[in-house]
Amino acid sequence: MASSDDKPVPTPASAGGAPPGQPTTVASKVLDMGAAAMQSLQPVKQVKQHVCTFALYAHDPKRQVETHHYVSRLNQDFLQCAVYDSDAADARLIGVEYIVSRKVFDTLPAEEQRLWHSHAHEIRAGLWASPRVPGMLEKPELDHLASTLGKFWCTWQVDRGDRLPLGAPALMVSPQADPAATVRPGLVRKRDDRYGFSTEELRAGRADVEAPAEEHPGQADYWLRHRKGFAVDVVTHEMKRHAPFP
């Protein structure tokens, strides 16, 4: 199945709704509680921020989703995000985004840069938001993030009703000022109503966020310049044989 296939072959896992499965048993809950008490879970505990924003499919920017990024910082030039479809306890893990500074991005070959998107417009337009974080506390981080680049792979296309992660991952891109990459007003309004803030007010308050000298550096936002997206196809391939198979 291709990542660009918006109508997969019908299966019990593509009928919409919650993932198929039985309710979690008491025994499993006890195991989870015990493991949580005894294991370090250090990678998970490094998540320090929750960002709510929007993403577009690289092969079809009119398909748009609200995303919730749970961010951990490996260093000042590299962040990694587990991406969910909501901030609820039963949120579905729909992908992963890696975020790098311009300095790191410039070291990537041109072919790799095509898979990355800019964040400047998304942040300055008020679409990128950290719920319940005061603006004064958020401002230095926004100045830093405005010049970063991200690569986001979506592994679960919940917007088409998939109850399980189906098919190949899809490359996602960020909202842009271009009409082809504008987030639907209804999607933004739904987010704003839930959190009790206004994207328009966020936009007005970010007029002084430092804009990068080059908003689309290198080959970033490739689709925006060339009107060609990227999709992944799963194909059979001869396995490398390091020793004779039995």
CSV table of C-alpha atoms in Angstrom, one decimal:
chain,number,residue,atom,x,y,z
A,1,MET,CA,0.0,0.0,0.0
A,2,ALA,CA,1.3,3.5,-0.8
A,3,SER,CA,1.3,6.3,1.7
A,4,SER,CA,-0.7,8.3,-0.8
A,5,ASP,CA,-3.5,5.8,-0.9
A,6,ASP,CA,-6.4,7.6,0.7
A,7,LYS,CA,-8.8,4.8,0.1
A,8,PRO,CA,-7.2,1.5,1.3
A,9,VAL,CA,-8.8,-1.8,0.7
A,10,PRO,CA,-11.6,-2.1,3.4
A,11,THR,CA,-10.6,-4.1,6.4
A,12,PRO,CA,-11.9,-4.5,10.0
A,13,ALA,CA,-9.1,-2.1,10.9
A,14,SER,CA,-10.2,0.7,8.5
A,15,ALA,CA,-13.9,1.0,9.6
A,16,GLY,CA,-13.3,4.0,11.9
A,17,GLY,CA,-13.4,4.4,15.6
A,18,ALA,CA,-11.2,3.0,18.4
A,19,PRO,CA,-8.5,0.3,17.7
A,20,PRO,CA,-10.0,-3.2,17.8
A,21,GLY,CA,-9.3,-5.2,20.9
A,22,GLN,CA,-10.7,-6.2,24.3
A,23,PRO,CA,-10.7,-3.9,27.4
A,24,THR,CA,-7.4,-3.9,29.4
A,25,THR,CA,-7.5,-6.6,32.1
A,26,VAL,CA,-6.8,-6.0,35.8
A,27,ALA,CA,-3.8,-8.2,35.5
A,28,SER,CA,-2.3,-6.1,32.8
A,29,LYS,CA,-3.0,-2.9,34.7
A,30,VAL,CA,-1.3,-4.3,37.8
A,31,LEU,CA,1.7,-5.2,35.7
A,32,ASP,CA,1.8,-1.7,34.2
A,33,MET,CA,1.7,-0.1,37.6
A,34,GLY,CA,4.4,-2.3,39.0
A,35,ALA,CA,6.7,-1.8,36.0
A,36,ALA,CA,6.2,2.0,36.1
A,37,ALA,CA,7.2,1.9,39.8
A,38,MET,CA,10.3,-0.1,39.3
A,39,GLN,CA,11.6,0.9,35.8
A,40,SER,CA,13.3,4.2,35.0
A,41,LEU,CA,11.5,5.0,31.8
A,42,GLN,CA,14.2,7.7,31.2
A,43,PRO,CA,13.5,8.4,27.5
A,44,VAL,CA,9.9,9.0,28.2
A,45,LYS,CA,10.6,11.2,31.2
A,46,GLN,CA,12.7,13.6,29.0
A,47,VAL,CA,9.5,14.9,27.4
A,48,LYS,CA,9.2,18.4,28.7
A,49,GLN,CA,6.8,20.2,26.3
A,50,HIS,CA,3.4,19.7,24.6
A,51,VAL,CA,2.9,21.6,21.4
A,52,CYS,CA,-0.4,21.6,19.5
A,53,THR,CA,-0.2,22.5,15.8
A,54,PHE,CA,-1.3,21.3,12.4
A,55,ALA,CA,0.3,19.2,9.6
A,56,LEU,CA,-0.5,18.6,5.9
A,57,TYR,CA,0.2,15.5,3.9
A,58,ALA,CA,3.1,16.1,1.5
A,59,HIS,CA,1.3,14.3,-1.4
A,60,ASP,CA,-2.1,16.1,-0.7
A,61,PRO,CA,-1.9,19.3,1.4
A,62,LYS,CA,-5.7,19.6,1.5
A,63,ARG,CA,-5.6,16.6,3.9
A,64,GLN,CA,-4.8,18.3,7.2
A,65,VAL,CA,-4.7,17.1,10.8
A,66,GLU,CA,-4.3,18.6,14.2
A,67,THR,CA,-1.2,17.2,15.9
A,68,HIS,CA,0.1,17.1,19.4
A,69,HIS,CA,3.9,17.0,19.7
A,70,TYR,CA,5.4,15.7,23.0
A,71,VAL,CA,8.9,17.2,22.8
A,72,SER,CA,12.2,16.1,24.3
A,73,ARG,CA,15.5,18.0,23.7
A,74,LEU,CA,18.6,16.0,23.1
A,75,ASN,CA,20.6,19.2,22.8
A,76,GLN,CA,20.1,22.8,21.7
A,77,ASP,CA,20.2,21.8,18.0
A,78,PHE,CA,18.1,18.6,18.0
A,79,LEU,CA,14.7,17.9,19.3
A,80,GLN,CA,12.5,14.8,18.9
A,81,CYS,CA,8.8,14.6,19.1
A,82,ALA,CA,6.3,11.8,19.7
A,83,VAL,CA,3.2,12.9,17.8
A,84,TYR,CA,-0.3,12.1,18.9
A,85,ASP,CA,-3.7,12.9,17.5
A,86,SER,CA,-4.9,14.5,20.8
A,87,ASP,CA,-3.8,15.2,24.4
A,88,ALA,CA,-6.2,12.7,25.9
A,89,ALA,CA,-5.2,9.7,27.9
A,90,ASP,CA,-6.2,7.4,25.0
A,91,ALA,CA,-4.5,9.4,22.3
A,92,ARG,CA,-3.1,7.5,19.4
A,93,LEU,CA,0.6,7.7,18.5
A,94,ILE,CA,0.5,8.8,14.9
A,95,GLY,CA,4.1,9.6,14.1
A,96,VAL,CA,7.4,11.1,14.9
A,97,GLU,CA,9.0,14.5,14.1
A,98,TYR,CA,12.7,15.4,14.3
A,99,ILE,CA,13.6,19.1,14.6
A,100,VAL,CA,17.0,20.5,13.8
A,101,SER,CA,18.7,23.9,13.9
A,102,ARG,CA,19.6,25.6,10.6
A,103,LYS,CA,23.2,24.8,11.4
A,104,VAL,CA,22.5,21.1,11.4
A,105,PHE,CA,20.2,21.3,8.4
A,106,ASP,CA,22.9,22.9,6.3
A,107,THR,CA,25.1,19.8,6.7
A,108,LEU,CA,22.5,17.6,5.1
A,109,PRO,CA,22.7,16.6,1.4
A,110,ALA,CA,20.2,18.2,-1.0
A,111,GLU,CA,18.3,15.0,-1.5
A,112,GLU,CA,17.7,14.7,2.3
A,113,GLN,CA,16.8,18.4,2.7
A,114,ARG,CA,13.8,17.8,0.4
A,115,LEU,CA,12.1,15.8,3.1
A,116,TRP,CA,12.3,18.7,5.7
A,117,HIS,CA,10.0,21.6,6.2
A,118,SER,CA,10.3,25.1,7.8
A,119,HIS,CA,8.6,26.3,10.9
A,120,ALA,CA,8.8,30.1,10.6
A,121,HIS,CA,5.3,30.7,9.1
A,122,GLU,CA,3.7,28.1,11.4
A,123,ILE,CA,5.1,29.8,14.5
A,124,ARG,CA,4.6,33.4,13.4
A,125,ALA,CA,1.0,32.7,12.3
A,126,GLY,CA,0.0,31.4,15.8
A,127,LEU,CA,-0.6,27.9,14.6
A,128,TRP,CA,2.2,26.4,16.7
A,129,ALA,CA,0.9,26.7,20.3
A,130,SER,CA,2.0,25.4,23.7
A,131,PRO,CA,-1.3,25.1,25.7
A,132,ARG,CA,-1.3,26.8,29.1
A,133,VAL,CA,2.3,28.0,28.7
A,134,PRO,CA,2.5,31.8,29.3
A,135,GLY,CA,3.5,33.8,26.3
A,136,MET,CA,6.5,35.5,28.1
A,137,LEU,CA,7.9,32.1,29.0
A,138,GLU,CA,7.3,30.8,25.5
A,139,LYS,CA,8.8,33.7,23.6
A,140,PRO,CA,12.5,32.8,23.7
A,141,GLU,CA,11.7,29.2,22.5
A,142,LEU,CA,9.7,30.6,19.6
A,143,ASP,CA,12.6,32.8,18.6
A,144,HIS,CA,14.8,29.7,18.5
A,145,LEU,CA,12.3,27.4,16.8
A,146,ALA,CA,11.4,29.9,14.0
A,147,SER,CA,14.6,29.1,12.2
A,148,THR,CA,14.4,25.3,12.7
A,149,LEU,CA,13.5,22.6,10.2
A,150,GLY,CA,11.5,19.5,10.8
A,151,LYS,CA,11.0,16.0,9.3
A,152,PHE,CA,7.7,14.4,10.2
A,153,TRP,CA,6.6,10.9,9.3
A,154,CYS,CA,3.0,10.0,9.9
A,155,THR,CA,2.5,6.3,10.6
A,156,TRP,CA,-1.2,6.2,11.4
A,157,GLN,CA,-3.6,8.1,9.1
A,158,VAL,CA,-6.4,8.5,11.6
A,159,ASP,CA,-8.0,11.2,9.4
A,160,ARG,CA,-9.2,8.6,6.9
A,161,GLY,CA,-10.7,6.4,9.7
A,162,ASP,CA,-7.9,3.8,10.1
A,163,ARG,CA,-8.4,1.9,13.4
A,164,LEU,CA,-4.8,0.6,13.1
A,165,PRO,CA,-1.7,1.9,11.5
A,166,LEU,CA,-2.0,0.8,7.9
A,167,GLY,CA,0.3,0.9,5.0
A,168,ALA,CA,3.4,2.9,4.5
A,169,PRO,CA,4.3,6.0,6.5
A,170,ALA,CA,3.4,9.4,4.9
A,171,LEU,CA,5.6,12.4,4.9
A,172,MET,CA,4.0,15.5,6.4
A,173,VAL,CA,4.7,19.2,5.8
A,174,SER,CA,4.0,22.4,7.7
A,175,PRO,CA,1.4,25.1,7.0
A,176,GLN,CA,2.6,28.0,4.8
A,177,ALA,CA,1.4,31.3,3.7
A,178,ASP,CA,0.7,29.9,0.2
A,179,PRO,CA,-3.0,29.3,-0.5
A,180,ALA,CA,-2.3,25.6,-1.2
A,181,ALA,CA,-0.9,25.2,2.4
A,182,THR,CA,-3.4,27.2,4.4
A,183,VAL,CA,-5.0,25.4,7.3
A,184,ARG,CA,-8.8,25.2,7.1
A,185,PRO,CA,-10.4,27.8,9.4
A,186,GLY,CA,-12.8,25.3,10.9
A,187,LEU,CA,-9.9,23.1,12.1
A,188,VAL,CA,-8.1,26.0,13.7
A,189,ARG,CA,-11.3,27.2,15.4
A,190,LYS,CA,-12.0,23.8,16.8
A,191,ARG,CA,-8.6,23.8,18.4
A,192,ASP,CA,-8.9,27.3,19.7
A,193,ASP,CA,-12.3,26.6,21.3
A,194,ARG,CA,-11.0,23.6,23.1
A,195,TYR,CA,-8.1,25.4,24.7
A,196,GLY,CA,-9.7,28.8,25.1
A,197,PHE,CA,-7.3,30.9,23.1
A,198,SER,CA,-7.3,32.7,19.8
A,199,THR,CA,-4.8,31.9,17.0
A,200,GLU,CA,-5.4,35.4,15.7
A,201,GLU,CA,-4.3,36.9,19.1
A,202,LEU,CA,-1.3,34.5,19.1
A,203,ARG,CA,-0.4,35.8,15.7
A,204,ALA,CA,-0.6,39.4,16.7
A,205,GLY,CA,1.5,38.7,19.8
A,206,ARG,CA,4.2,37.2,17.7
A,207,ALA,CA,4.9,40.1,15.4
A,208,ASP,CA,8.3,40.5,17.0
A,209,VAL,CA,9.3,36.8,16.7
A,210,GLU,CA,12.6,36.8,14.9
A,211,ALA,CA,12.0,35.7,11.3
A,212,PRO,CA,14.9,33.8,9.7
A,213,ALA,CA,16.9,35.5,7.0
A,214,GLU,CA,15.9,32.7,4.7
A,215,GLU,CA,12.5,31.2,5.4
A,216,HIS,CA,12.9,28.3,3.0
A,217,PRO,CA,16.6,27.4,3.1
A,218,GLY,CA,18.3,24.9,0.8
A,219,GLN,CA,15.8,22.3,-0.5
A,220,ALA,CA,13.4,22.7,2.5
A,221,ASP,CA,9.7,23.0,1.6
A,222,TYR,CA,10.5,21.3,-1.7
A,223,TRP,CA,6.9,20.7,-2.6
A,224,LEU,CA,6.1,24.4,-2.2
A,225,ARG,CA,8.6,25.4,-4.8
A,226,HIS,CA,8.1,22.6,-7.3
A,227,ARG,CA,4.5,21.6,-6.6
A,228,LYS,CA,5.6,18.0,-6.3
A,229,GLY,CA,5.1,16.0,-3.1
A,230,PHE,CA,6.6,12.8,-1.9
A,231,ALA,CA,4.9,9.4,-1.2
A,232,VAL,CA,6.2,6.1,0.0
A,233,ASP,CA,5.4,2.8,-1.8
A,234,VAL,CA,6.1,-0.6,-0.3
A,235,VAL,CA,7.7,-2.9,-2.9
A,236,THR,CA,9.3,-6.3,-2.7
A,237,HIS,CA,13.1,-6.3,-2.8
A,238,GLU,CA,15.7,-9.0,-2.9
A,239,MET,CA,17.1,-9.6,0.6
A,240,LYS,CA,20.9,-9.3,1.1
A,241,ARG,CA,22.3,-12.8,1.6
A,242,HIS,CA,25.3,-12.7,3.9
A,243,ALA,CA,25.1,-16.5,4.3
A,244,PRO,CA,23.1,-19.2,2.4
A,245,PHE,CA,19.5,-19.5,3.6
A,246,PRO,CA,18.7,-22.9,5.1
